[in-house]
Amino acid sequence: IAQIGDVPALPGDRVLDARGGVVTPGLISTHHHLFQSMLKGVPSAIDAPLETWLRLVPTSYWNRLDEDALQTAALVGMAELLLSGCTTVADHHYLFADSYRYDPAAVLFETADRLGLRLVLARGGTTRTRAFDTDDILPTPTEPLDVMLRRVGDLVSRYHDPSPDSRRRIVIAPNTPTWGVTPDELRELAHAARAMGIGLHSHLSETGNYVRYCRETHNMRPVQFVAEHGWTGPDVWFAHLVHLDHSEIAILAETGTGMAHCPQSNCRLGSGIAPAPDLDRLGGRVSLAVD
Ligand SMILES: [Zn+2]
């Protein structure tokens, strides 16, 4: 909102009669997985915590996500957002498989255009995957780092618009910084994003296991680990950040690294309560998200 009161129309302005209505800025969801709109009712996963849920839902269904399914999921997810007043979404989409006969980014951007939504595509992916001890689960697709970077570069040249009124942006968003890519690759991703002039996004510290894994593998807490690898600053934001200690909250606030606070998802999975008010009190960047 730029001005309130008696505002004369300028040449080229479109005037809407909004008498009896309420004019409000559009809300923004800073972390979403639109494809999961098709996967909300998987019975075996109804009460599962994060790791089990990931195995039973996205990992069990990713190879059946055809173009129709993604289009429907995006349509449903975006319609839900618009009906609640949300006009911008950062969609963390991490399923880009060679076996798909369609381009997921094209489907998402076309659907957003159709509904008039601003879409920030946080282009996910991993170079390493988690192996499961059952044959009935096909691990989610991986790609070598150079391939991932080339594909992100293609998306940037096709879709990314850096202007303030932009409706289309691209962000580099590996699924998890602590195990989805190697530490060197994490650093390279940060360099590449800054060279391309785009942002960085990922999941961080959603559950206690996440913190435990990082301390055991990297001998650091997750926020310290990402800070050591160039993943802090005003061009970076993380989903969740539920399990933080005081030093981590201070790093986030000092560097302007954002939190996508996902209270409903954290509640549903029993992940915990993120210290969003603490980060906010220190002047940190807190936004709301659906996940
Ligand atoms: Zn997420």
PDB file of C-alpha atoms and ligand atoms in Angstrom:
ATOM      1  CA  ILE A   1       0.000   0.000   0.000  1.00  0.00           C
ATOM      2  CA  ALA A   2       1.629   3.245  -1.163  1.00  0.00           C
ATOM      3  CA  GLN A   3      -0.954   5.821  -0.168  1.00  0.00           C
ATOM      4  CA  ILE A   4      -4.222   6.023   1.781  1.00  0.00           C
ATOM      5  CA  GLY A   5      -6.890   8.763   1.501  1.00  0.00           C
ATOM      6  CA  ASP A   6      -8.208  10.612  -1.506  1.00  0.00           C
ATOM      7  CA  VAL A   7      -5.885   9.332  -4.201  1.00  0.00           C
ATOM      8  CA  PRO A   8      -6.455  10.738  -7.695  1.00  0.00           C
ATOM      9  CA  ALA A   9      -6.141   8.214 -10.482  1.00  0.00           C
ATOM     10  CA  LEU A  10      -3.100   8.624 -12.717  1.00  0.00           C
ATOM     11  CA  PRO A  11      -3.162   7.924 -16.450  1.00  0.00           C
ATOM     12  CA  GLY A  12      -2.952   4.166 -16.950  1.00  0.00           C
ATOM     13  CA  ASP A  13      -4.281   3.300 -13.468  1.00  0.00           C
ATOM     14  CA  ARG A  14      -7.058   0.759 -13.202  1.00  0.00           C
ATOM     15  CA  VAL A  15      -9.723   1.867 -10.705  1.00  0.00           C
ATOM     16  CA  LEU A  16     -11.681  -0.790  -8.820  1.00  0.00           C
ATOM     17  CA  ASP A  17     -14.852  -0.082  -6.863  1.00  0.00           C
ATOM     18  CA  ALA A  18     -14.130  -1.850  -3.569  1.00  0.00           C
ATOM     19  CA  ARG A  19     -16.941  -0.293  -1.532  1.00  0.00           C
ATOM     20  CA  GLY A  20     -18.085  -2.671   1.186  1.00  0.00           C
ATOM     21  CA  GLY A  21     -14.858  -4.633   0.931  1.00  0.00           C
ATOM     22  CA  VAL A  22     -11.554  -4.688   2.710  1.00  0.00           C
ATOM     23  CA  VAL A  23      -8.292  -3.975   0.898  1.00  0.00           C
ATOM     24  CA  THR A  24      -5.320  -5.805   2.365  1.00  0.00           C
ATOM     25  CA  PRO A  25      -1.827  -6.666   1.157  1.00  0.00           C
ATOM     26  CA  GLY A  26      -1.541 -10.275  -0.013  1.00  0.00           C
ATOM     27  CA  LEU A  27      -0.103 -12.706   2.519  1.00  0.00           C
ATOM     28  CA  ILE A  28       3.070 -14.632   1.717  1.00  0.00           C
ATOM     29  CA  SER A  29       3.820 -18.297   2.410  1.00  0.00           C
ATOM     30  CA  THR A  30       7.600 -18.638   2.473  1.00  0.00           C
ATOM     31  CA  HIS A  31       7.831 -22.463   2.427  1.00  0.00           C
ATOM     32  CA  HIS A  32       5.497 -24.837   0.670  1.00  0.00           C
ATOM     33  CA  HIS A  33       5.560 -28.174  -1.199  1.00  0.00           C
ATOM     34  CA  LEU A  34       2.634 -27.776  -3.579  1.00  0.00           C
ATOM     35  CA  PHE A  35       2.968 -31.302  -4.996  1.00  0.00           C
ATOM     36  CA  GLN A  36       2.057 -32.674  -1.556  1.00  0.00           C
ATOM     37  CA  SER A  37      -1.479 -31.301  -1.928  1.00  0.00           C
ATOM     38  CA  MET A  38      -2.168 -34.627  -3.669  1.00  0.00           C
ATOM     39  CA  LEU A  39      -0.728 -36.616  -0.758  1.00  0.00           C
ATOM     40  CA  LYS A  40      -2.605 -35.346   2.265  1.00  0.00           C
ATOM     41  CA  GLY A  41      -4.549 -38.473   3.130  1.00  0.00           C
ATOM     42  CA  VAL A  42      -2.073 -41.371   3.019  1.00  0.00           C
ATOM     43  CA  PRO A  43      -3.598 -43.508   5.804  1.00  0.00           C
ATOM     44  CA  SER A  44      -0.408 -45.178   7.049  1.00  0.00           C
ATOM     45  CA  ALA A  45       1.231 -41.789   7.584  1.00  0.00           C
ATOM     46  CA  ILE A  46      -1.566 -39.982   9.401  1.00  0.00           C
ATOM     47  CA  ASP A  47       0.125 -39.943  12.818  1.00  0.00           C
ATOM     48  CA  ALA A  48       3.716 -40.421  11.720  1.00  0.00           C
ATOM     49  CA  PRO A  49       6.582 -38.151  12.811  1.00  0.00           C
ATOM     50  CA  LEU A  50       8.823 -36.503  10.197  1.00  0.00           C
ATOM     51  CA  GLU A  51      11.222 -39.266   9.138  1.00  0.00           C
ATOM     52  CA  THR A  52       8.512 -41.929   8.885  1.00  0.00           C
ATOM     53  CA  TRP A  53       6.201 -39.510   7.125  1.00  0.00           C
ATOM     54  CA  LEU A  54       8.886 -38.645   4.554  1.00  0.00           C
ATOM     55  CA  ARG A  55       9.394 -42.334   3.815  1.00  0.00           C
ATOM     56  CA  LEU A  56       5.672 -43.154   3.609  1.00  0.00           C
ATOM     57  CA  VAL A  57       4.547 -40.099   1.644  1.00  0.00           C
ATOM     58  CA  PRO A  58       6.900 -38.193  -0.695  1.00  0.00           C
ATOM     59  CA  THR A  59       9.459 -40.989  -1.022  1.00  0.00           C
ATOM     60  CA  SER A  60       6.788 -43.623  -1.643  1.00  0.00           C
ATOM     61  CA  TYR A  61       4.875 -41.590  -4.222  1.00  0.00           C
ATOM     62  CA  TRP A  62       7.370 -39.377  -6.091  1.00  0.00           C
ATOM     63  CA  ASN A  63       7.685 -41.736  -9.061  1.00  0.00           C
ATOM     64  CA  ARG A  64       3.916 -41.682  -9.600  1.00  0.00           C
ATOM     65  CA  LEU A  65       3.721 -37.904  -9.796  1.00  0.00           C
ATOM     66  CA  ASP A  66       2.828 -37.399 -13.444  1.00  0.00           C
ATOM     67  CA  GLU A  67       2.048 -34.093 -15.107  1.00  0.00           C
ATOM     68  CA  ASP A  68      -1.688 -34.317 -14.404  1.00  0.00           C
ATOM     69  CA  ALA A  69      -1.082 -35.041 -10.727  1.00  0.00           C
ATOM     70  CA  LEU A  70       1.355 -32.147 -10.299  1.00  0.00           C
ATOM     71  CA  GLN A  71      -0.961 -29.781 -12.157  1.00  0.00           C
ATOM     72  CA  THR A  72      -3.905 -30.768  -9.966  1.00  0.00           C
ATOM     73  CA  ALA A  73      -1.821 -30.545  -6.798  1.00  0.00           C
ATOM     74  CA  ALA A  74      -0.540 -27.085  -7.743  1.00  0.00           C
ATOM     75  CA  LEU A  75      -4.060 -25.929  -8.599  1.00  0.00           C
ATOM     76  CA  VAL A  76      -5.477 -27.170  -5.287  1.00  0.00           C
ATOM     77  CA  GLY A  77      -2.572 -25.822  -3.222  1.00  0.00           C
ATOM     78  CA  MET A  78      -2.589 -22.415  -4.896  1.00  0.00           C
ATOM     79  CA  ALA A  79      -6.395 -22.129  -4.667  1.00  0.00           C
ATOM     80  CA  GLU A  80      -6.162 -22.849  -0.928  1.00  0.00           C
ATOM     81  CA  LEU A  81      -3.566 -20.097  -0.590  1.00  0.00           C
ATOM     82  CA  LEU A  82      -5.612 -17.545  -2.531  1.00  0.00           C
ATOM     83  CA  LEU A  83      -8.781 -18.350  -0.578  1.00  0.00           C
ATOM     84  CA  SER A  84      -6.941 -17.468   2.636  1.00  0.00           C
ATOM     85  CA  GLY A  85      -5.576 -14.201   1.216  1.00  0.00           C
ATOM     86  CA  CYS A  86      -2.131 -15.461   0.283  1.00  0.00           C
ATOM     87  CA  THR A  87      -0.895 -14.127  -3.064  1.00  0.00           C
ATOM     88  CA  THR A  88       2.791 -15.124  -3.002  1.00  0.00           C
ATOM     89  CA  VAL A  89       4.226 -18.568  -2.409  1.00  0.00           C
ATOM     90  CA  ALA A  90       7.756 -19.895  -2.185  1.00  0.00           C
ATOM     91  CA  ASP A  91       7.352 -23.476  -3.364  1.00  0.00           C
ATOM     92  CA  HIS A  92      10.180 -25.800  -2.393  1.00  0.00           C
ATOM     93  CA  HIS A  93       9.919 -28.328  -5.208  1.00  0.00           C
ATOM     94  CA  TYR A  94      12.570 -31.035  -5.111  1.00  0.00           C
ATOM     95  CA  LEU A  95      11.270 -33.653  -7.548  1.00  0.00           C
ATOM     96  CA  PHE A  96      13.094 -33.291 -10.862  1.00  0.00           C
ATOM     97  CA  ALA A  97      13.524 -36.828 -12.163  1.00  0.00           C
ATOM     98  CA  ASP A  98      14.932 -37.915 -15.514  1.00  0.00           C
ATOM     99  CA  SER A  99      11.998 -40.350 -15.701  1.00  0.00           C
ATOM    100  CA  TYR A 100       9.443 -37.507 -15.754  1.00  0.00           C
ATOM    101  CA  ARG A 101       8.053 -36.747 -19.197  1.00  0.00           C
ATOM    102  CA  TYR A 102       7.343 -33.148 -18.276  1.00  0.00           C
ATOM    103  CA  ASP A 103       9.043 -30.142 -16.756  1.00  0.00           C
ATOM    104  CA  PRO A 104       7.789 -29.603 -13.179  1.00  0.00           C
ATOM    105  CA  ALA A 105       8.933 -25.947 -13.199  1.00  0.00           C
ATOM    106  CA  ALA A 106       6.845 -25.223 -16.297  1.00  0.00           C
ATOM    107  CA  VAL A 107       3.771 -26.830 -14.716  1.00  0.00           C
ATOM    108  CA  LEU A 108       4.173 -24.789 -11.515  1.00  0.00           C
ATOM    109  CA  PHE A 109       4.773 -21.462 -13.262  1.00  0.00           C
ATOM    110  CA  GLU A 110       1.924 -22.017 -15.735  1.00  0.00           C
ATOM    111  CA  THR A 111      -0.492 -22.824 -12.918  1.00  0.00           C
ATOM    112  CA  ALA A 112       0.612 -19.756 -10.930  1.00  0.00           C
ATOM    113  CA  ASP A 113       0.099 -17.582 -14.016  1.00  0.00           C
ATOM    114  CA  ARG A 114      -3.324 -19.039 -14.562  1.00  0.00           C
ATOM    115  CA  LEU A 115      -4.404 -18.138 -11.017  1.00  0.00           C
ATOM    116  CA  GLY A 116      -2.525 -14.824 -10.768  1.00  0.00           C
ATOM    117  CA  LEU A 117      -0.199 -15.908  -7.956  1.00  0.00           C
ATOM    118  CA  ARG A 118       3.413 -14.811  -7.450  1.00  0.00           C
ATOM    119  CA  LEU A 119       5.651 -17.864  -7.414  1.00  0.00           C
ATOM    120  CA  VAL A 120       9.156 -18.127  -6.026  1.00  0.00           C
ATOM    121  CA  LEU A 121      10.374 -21.536  -7.151  1.00  0.00           C
ATOM    122  CA  ALA A 122      12.861 -22.834  -4.604  1.00  0.00           C
ATOM    123  CA  ARG A 123      14.507 -25.399  -6.854  1.00  0.00           C
ATOM    124  CA  GLY A 124      15.327 -28.358  -4.623  1.00  0.00           C
ATOM    125  CA  GLY A 125      17.287 -31.534  -5.148  1.00  0.00           C
ATOM    126  CA  THR A 126      20.116 -33.570  -3.711  1.00  0.00           C
ATOM    127  CA  THR A 127      23.386 -35.068  -4.867  1.00  0.00           C
ATOM    128  CA  ARG A 128      23.154 -37.805  -2.231  1.00  0.00           C
ATOM    129  CA  THR A 129      20.165 -39.821  -1.160  1.00  0.00           C
ATOM    130  CA  ARG A 130      19.033 -41.886   1.752  1.00  0.00           C
ATOM    131  CA  ALA A 131      18.950 -45.615   0.991  1.00  0.00           C
ATOM    132  CA  PHE A 132      16.064 -47.614   2.409  1.00  0.00           C
ATOM    133  CA  ASP A 133      16.303 -51.233   3.448  1.00  0.00           C
ATOM    134  CA  THR A 134      13.155 -52.240   1.583  1.00  0.00           C
ATOM    135  CA  ASP A 135      12.927 -52.815  -2.155  1.00  0.00           C
ATOM    136  CA  ASP A 136       9.442 -51.332  -2.467  1.00  0.00           C
ATOM    137  CA  ILE A 137      10.740 -47.800  -1.940  1.00  0.00           C
ATOM    138  CA  LEU A 138      12.617 -46.163  -4.764  1.00  0.00           C
ATOM    139  CA  PRO A 139      14.944 -43.454  -3.411  1.00  0.00           C
ATOM    140  CA  THR A 140      14.123 -39.934  -4.578  1.00  0.00           C
ATOM    141  CA  PRO A 141      16.108 -38.759  -7.609  1.00  0.00           C
ATOM    142  CA  THR A 142      19.595 -37.313  -7.260  1.00  0.00           C
ATOM    143  CA  GLU A 143      21.793 -35.468  -9.734  1.00  0.00           C
ATOM    144  CA  PRO A 144      25.499 -34.535  -9.773  1.00  0.00           C
ATOM    145  CA  LEU A 145      26.221 -30.977  -8.671  1.00  0.00           C
ATOM    146  CA  ASP A 146      27.231 -29.717 -12.126  1.00  0.00           C
ATOM    147  CA  VAL A 147      23.952 -31.012 -13.568  1.00  0.00           C
ATOM    148  CA  MET A 148      21.974 -29.412 -10.747  1.00  0.00           C
ATOM    149  CA  LEU A 149      23.704 -26.063 -11.316  1.00  0.00           C
ATOM    150  CA  ARG A 150      23.223 -26.212 -15.073  1.00  0.00           C
ATOM    151  CA  ARG A 151      19.513 -26.912 -14.632  1.00  0.00           C
ATOM    152  CA  VAL A 152      19.128 -24.092 -12.110  1.00  0.00           C
ATOM    153  CA  GLY A 153      20.913 -21.781 -14.576  1.00  0.00           C
ATOM    154  CA  ASP A 154      18.425 -22.810 -17.279  1.00  0.00           C
ATOM    155  CA  LEU A 155      15.512 -21.994 -14.972  1.00  0.00           C
ATOM    156  CA  VAL A 156      17.032 -18.611 -14.128  1.00  0.00           C
ATOM    157  CA  SER A 157      17.352 -17.673 -17.793  1.00  0.00           C
ATOM    158  CA  ARG A 158      13.823 -18.916 -18.548  1.00  0.00           C
ATOM    159  CA  TYR A 159      11.874 -17.633 -15.554  1.00  0.00           C
ATOM    160  CA  HIS A 160      13.783 -15.455 -13.084  1.00  0.00           C
ATOM    161  CA  ASP A 161      12.690 -11.825 -12.980  1.00  0.00           C
ATOM    162  CA  PRO A 162      14.600  -9.810 -10.325  1.00  0.00           C
ATOM    163  CA  SER A 163      12.403  -6.672 -10.595  1.00  0.00           C
ATOM    164  CA  PRO A 164      10.462  -5.581  -7.467  1.00  0.00           C
ATOM    165  CA  ASP A 165       7.086  -6.381  -9.055  1.00  0.00           C
ATOM    166  CA  SER A 166       8.310  -9.741 -10.265  1.00  0.00           C
ATOM    167  CA  ARG A 167       5.885 -12.654 -10.391  1.00  0.00           C
ATOM    168  CA  ARG A 168       8.558 -15.260 -11.057  1.00  0.00           C
ATOM    169  CA  ARG A 169      11.724 -15.932  -9.153  1.00  0.00           C
ATOM    170  CA  ILE A 170      14.148 -18.819  -8.827  1.00  0.00           C
ATOM    171  CA  VAL A 171      16.077 -19.760  -5.689  1.00  0.00           C
ATOM    172  CA  ILE A 172      18.641 -22.550  -5.122  1.00  0.00           C
ATOM    173  CA  ALA A 173      17.226 -24.903  -2.498  1.00  0.00           C
ATOM    174  CA  PRO A 174      18.889 -28.279  -1.778  1.00  0.00           C
ATOM    175  CA  ASN A 175      16.573 -30.390   0.388  1.00  0.00           C
ATOM    176  CA  THR A 176      18.798 -30.302   3.464  1.00  0.00           C
ATOM    177  CA  PRO A 177      22.225 -28.664   3.773  1.00  0.00           C
ATOM    178  CA  THR A 178      23.633 -31.145   6.283  1.00  0.00           C
ATOM    179  CA  TRP A 179      23.229 -34.435   4.400  1.00  0.00           C
ATOM    180  CA  GLY A 180      21.632 -33.900   0.949  1.00  0.00           C
ATOM    181  CA  VAL A 181      24.855 -32.451  -0.463  1.00  0.00           C
ATOM    182  CA  THR A 182      28.500 -32.579   0.663  1.00  0.00           C
ATOM    183  CA  PRO A 183      29.979 -29.645   2.640  1.00  0.00           C
ATOM    184  CA  ASP A 184      32.068 -28.575  -0.388  1.00  0.00           C
ATOM    185  CA  GLU A 185      29.004 -28.703  -2.621  1.00  0.00           C
ATOM    186  CA  LEU A 186      27.101 -26.600  -0.120  1.00  0.00           C
ATOM    187  CA  ARG A 187      29.740 -23.894  -0.405  1.00  0.00           C
ATOM    188  CA  GLU A 188      29.674 -24.141  -4.220  1.00  0.00           C
ATOM    189  CA  LEU A 189      25.894 -23.752  -4.253  1.00  0.00           C
ATOM    190  CA  ALA A 190      26.179 -20.541  -2.224  1.00  0.00           C
ATOM    191  CA  HIS A 191      28.820 -19.160  -4.616  1.00  0.00           C
ATOM    192  CA  ALA A 192      26.738 -20.110  -7.646  1.00  0.00           C
ATOM    193  CA  ALA A 193      23.552 -18.531  -6.270  1.00  0.00           C
ATOM    194  CA  ARG A 194      25.346 -15.251  -5.546  1.00  0.00           C
ATOM    195  CA  ALA A 195      26.981 -15.269  -8.978  1.00  0.00           C
ATOM    196  CA  MET A 196      23.512 -15.701 -10.526  1.00  0.00           C
ATOM    197  CA  GLY A 197      21.974 -13.059  -8.246  1.00  0.00           C
ATOM    198  CA  ILE A 198      19.425 -15.437  -6.738  1.00  0.00           C
ATOM    199  CA  GLY A 199      18.577 -16.473  -3.170  1.00  0.00           C
ATOM    200  CA  LEU A 200      19.246 -19.590  -1.082  1.00  0.00           C
ATOM    201  CA  HIS A 201      16.716 -21.702   0.792  1.00  0.00           C
ATOM    202  CA  SER A 202      16.537 -25.064   2.572  1.00  0.00           C
ATOM    203  CA  HIS A 203      15.139 -26.967   5.565  1.00  0.00           C
ATOM    204  CA  LEU A 204      17.047 -26.675   8.840  1.00  0.00           C
ATOM    205  CA  SER A 205      16.756 -27.997  12.390  1.00  0.00           C
ATOM    206  CA  GLU A 206      13.213 -29.266  12.014  1.00  0.00           C
ATOM    207  CA  THR A 207      13.615 -32.123  14.516  1.00  0.00           C
ATOM    208  CA  GLY A 208      15.973 -33.153  17.297  1.00  0.00           C
ATOM    209  CA  ASN A 209      17.380 -35.867  15.012  1.00  0.00           C
ATOM    210  CA  TYR A 210      18.470 -33.188  12.600  1.00  0.00           C
ATOM    211  CA  VAL A 211      20.612 -31.507  15.250  1.00  0.00           C
ATOM    212  CA  ARG A 212      21.977 -34.843  16.494  1.00  0.00           C
ATOM    213  CA  TYR A 213      23.018 -35.889  12.976  1.00  0.00           C
ATOM    214  CA  CYS A 214      24.802 -32.596  12.346  1.00  0.00           C
ATOM    215  CA  ARG A 215      26.687 -32.717  15.643  1.00  0.00           C
ATOM    216  CA  GLU A 216      27.757 -36.324  15.056  1.00  0.00           C
ATOM    217  CA  THR A 217      28.737 -35.855  11.406  1.00  0.00           C
ATOM    218  CA  HIS A 218      30.016 -32.280  11.283  1.00  0.00           C
ATOM    219  CA  ASN A 219      30.794 -31.691  14.953  1.00  0.00           C
ATOM    220  CA  MET A 220      28.731 -28.498  14.933  1.00  0.00           C
ATOM    221  CA  ARG A 221      25.186 -27.368  15.473  1.00  0.00           C
ATOM    222  CA  PRO A 222      23.280 -26.851  12.186  1.00  0.00           C
ATOM    223  CA  VAL A 223      23.262 -23.029  12.112  1.00  0.00           C
ATOM    224  CA  GLN A 224      26.993 -22.956  12.901  1.00  0.00           C
ATOM    225  CA  PHE A 225      27.533 -25.479  10.115  1.00  0.00           C
ATOM    226  CA  VAL A 226      25.636 -23.492   7.474  1.00  0.00           C
ATOM    227  CA  ALA A 227      27.316 -20.252   8.616  1.00  0.00           C
ATOM    228  CA  GLU A 228      30.725 -21.886   8.033  1.00  0.00           C
ATOM    229  CA  HIS A 229      29.648 -22.750   4.481  1.00  0.00           C
ATOM    230  CA  GLY A 230      28.410 -19.359   3.291  1.00  0.00           C
ATOM    231  CA  TRP A 231      24.749 -20.050   3.994  1.00  0.00           C
ATOM    232  CA  THR A 232      23.839 -17.029   6.113  1.00  0.00           C
ATOM    233  CA  GLY A 233      22.801 -13.515   5.083  1.00  0.00           C
ATOM    234  CA  PRO A 234      19.788 -11.538   3.907  1.00  0.00           C
ATOM    235  CA  ASP A 235      19.614 -13.669   0.746  1.00  0.00           C
ATOM    236  CA  VAL A 236      19.121 -16.898   2.762  1.00  0.00           C
ATOM    237  CA  TRP A 237      16.116 -18.274   4.632  1.00  0.00           C
ATOM    238  CA  PHE A 238      15.438 -21.635   6.228  1.00  0.00           C
ATOM    239  CA  ALA A 239      12.232 -23.517   6.880  1.00  0.00           C
ATOM    240  CA  HIS A 240      11.489 -24.617  10.469  1.00  0.00           C
ATOM    241  CA  LEU A 241      14.503 -23.757  12.676  1.00  0.00           C
ATOM    242  CA  VAL A 242      12.662 -25.418  15.563  1.00  0.00           C
ATOM    243  CA  HIS A 243      15.672 -26.663  17.530  1.00  0.00           C
ATOM    244  CA  LEU A 244      18.024 -23.723  18.056  1.00  0.00           C
ATOM    245  CA  ASP A 245      20.251 -22.719  20.932  1.00  0.00           C
ATOM    246  CA  HIS A 246      20.902 -19.069  21.932  1.00  0.00           C
ATOM    247  CA  SER A 247      24.088 -18.778  19.881  1.00  0.00           C
ATOM    248  CA  GLU A 248      22.276 -19.974  16.764  1.00  0.00           C
ATOM    249  CA  ILE A 249      19.418 -17.498  17.230  1.00  0.00           C
ATOM    250  CA  ALA A 250      22.049 -14.738  17.593  1.00  0.00           C
ATOM    251  CA  ILE A 251      23.812 -15.807  14.356  1.00  0.00           C
ATOM    252  CA  LEU A 252      20.509 -15.737  12.451  1.00  0.00           C
ATOM    253  CA  ALA A 253      19.590 -12.300  13.813  1.00  0.00           C
ATOM    254  CA  GLU A 254      23.041 -10.761  13.234  1.00  0.00           C
ATOM    255  CA  THR A 255      23.290 -12.022   9.663  1.00  0.00           C
ATOM    256  CA  GLY A 256      19.678 -11.288   8.674  1.00  0.00           C
ATOM    257  CA  THR A 257      19.117 -14.963   7.802  1.00  0.00           C
ATOM    258  CA  GLY A 258      15.391 -15.622   7.646  1.00  0.00           C
ATOM    259  CA  MET A 259      13.138 -18.167   9.346  1.00  0.00           C
ATOM    260  CA  ALA A 260      10.121 -19.612   7.557  1.00  0.00           C
ATOM    261  CA  HIS A 261       8.101 -20.462  10.660  1.00  0.00           C
ATOM    262  CA  CYS A 262       5.800 -23.439   9.954  1.00  0.00           C
ATOM    263  CA  PRO A 263       3.753 -23.848  13.152  1.00  0.00           C
ATOM    264  CA  GLN A 264       1.011 -26.040  11.714  1.00  0.00           C
ATOM    265  CA  SER A 265       3.428 -28.507  10.169  1.00  0.00           C
ATOM    266  CA  ASN A 266       5.580 -28.581  13.311  1.00  0.00           C
ATOM    267  CA  CYS A 267       2.460 -29.269  15.384  1.00  0.00           C
ATOM    268  CA  ARG A 268       1.146 -31.959  13.026  1.00  0.00           C
ATOM    269  CA  LEU A 269       4.478 -33.839  13.067  1.00  0.00           C
ATOM    270  CA  GLY A 270       5.180 -33.183  16.745  1.00  0.00           C
ATOM    271  CA  SER A 271       8.501 -31.561  15.815  1.00  0.00           C
ATOM    272  CA  GLY A 272       8.417 -28.900  18.529  1.00  0.00           C
ATOM    273  CA  ILE A 273       7.838 -25.154  18.781  1.00  0.00           C
ATOM    274  CA  ALA A 274      10.235 -22.848  16.935  1.00  0.00           C
ATOM    275  CA  PRO A 275      11.659 -19.904  18.920  1.00  0.00           C
ATOM    276  CA  ALA A 276      10.204 -17.430  16.415  1.00  0.00           C
ATOM    277  CA  PRO A 277       9.421 -14.761  19.078  1.00  0.00           C
ATOM    278  CA  ASP A 278      13.038 -14.910  20.343  1.00  0.00           C
ATOM    279  CA  LEU A 279      14.409 -14.347  16.837  1.00  0.00           C
ATOM    280  CA  ASP A 280      11.896 -11.561  16.285  1.00  0.00           C
ATOM    281  CA  ARG A 281      12.884  -9.830  19.559  1.00  0.00           C
ATOM    282  CA  LEU A 282      16.506  -9.730  18.370  1.00  0.00           C
ATOM    283  CA  GLY A 283      15.388  -8.031  15.158  1.00  0.00           C
ATOM    284  CA  GLY A 284      15.646 -11.225  13.091  1.00  0.00           C
ATOM    285  CA  ARG A 285      13.599 -11.993   9.982  1.00  0.00           C
ATOM    286  CA  VAL A 286      10.607 -14.203  10.717  1.00  0.00           C
ATOM    287  CA  SER A 287       8.003 -15.138   8.120  1.00  0.00           C
ATOM    288  CA  LEU A 288       5.095 -17.571   8.141  1.00  0.00           C
ATOM    289  CA  ALA A 289       4.794 -20.662   6.000  1.00  0.00           C
ATOM    290  CA  VAL A 290       2.540 -23.635   5.400  1.00  0.00           C
ATOM    291  CA  ASP A 291       5.036 -26.428   4.625  1.00  0.00           C
TER     292      ASP A 291
HETATM  293 ZN    ZN B   1       9.359 -28.468   3.895  1.00  0.00          ZN
END
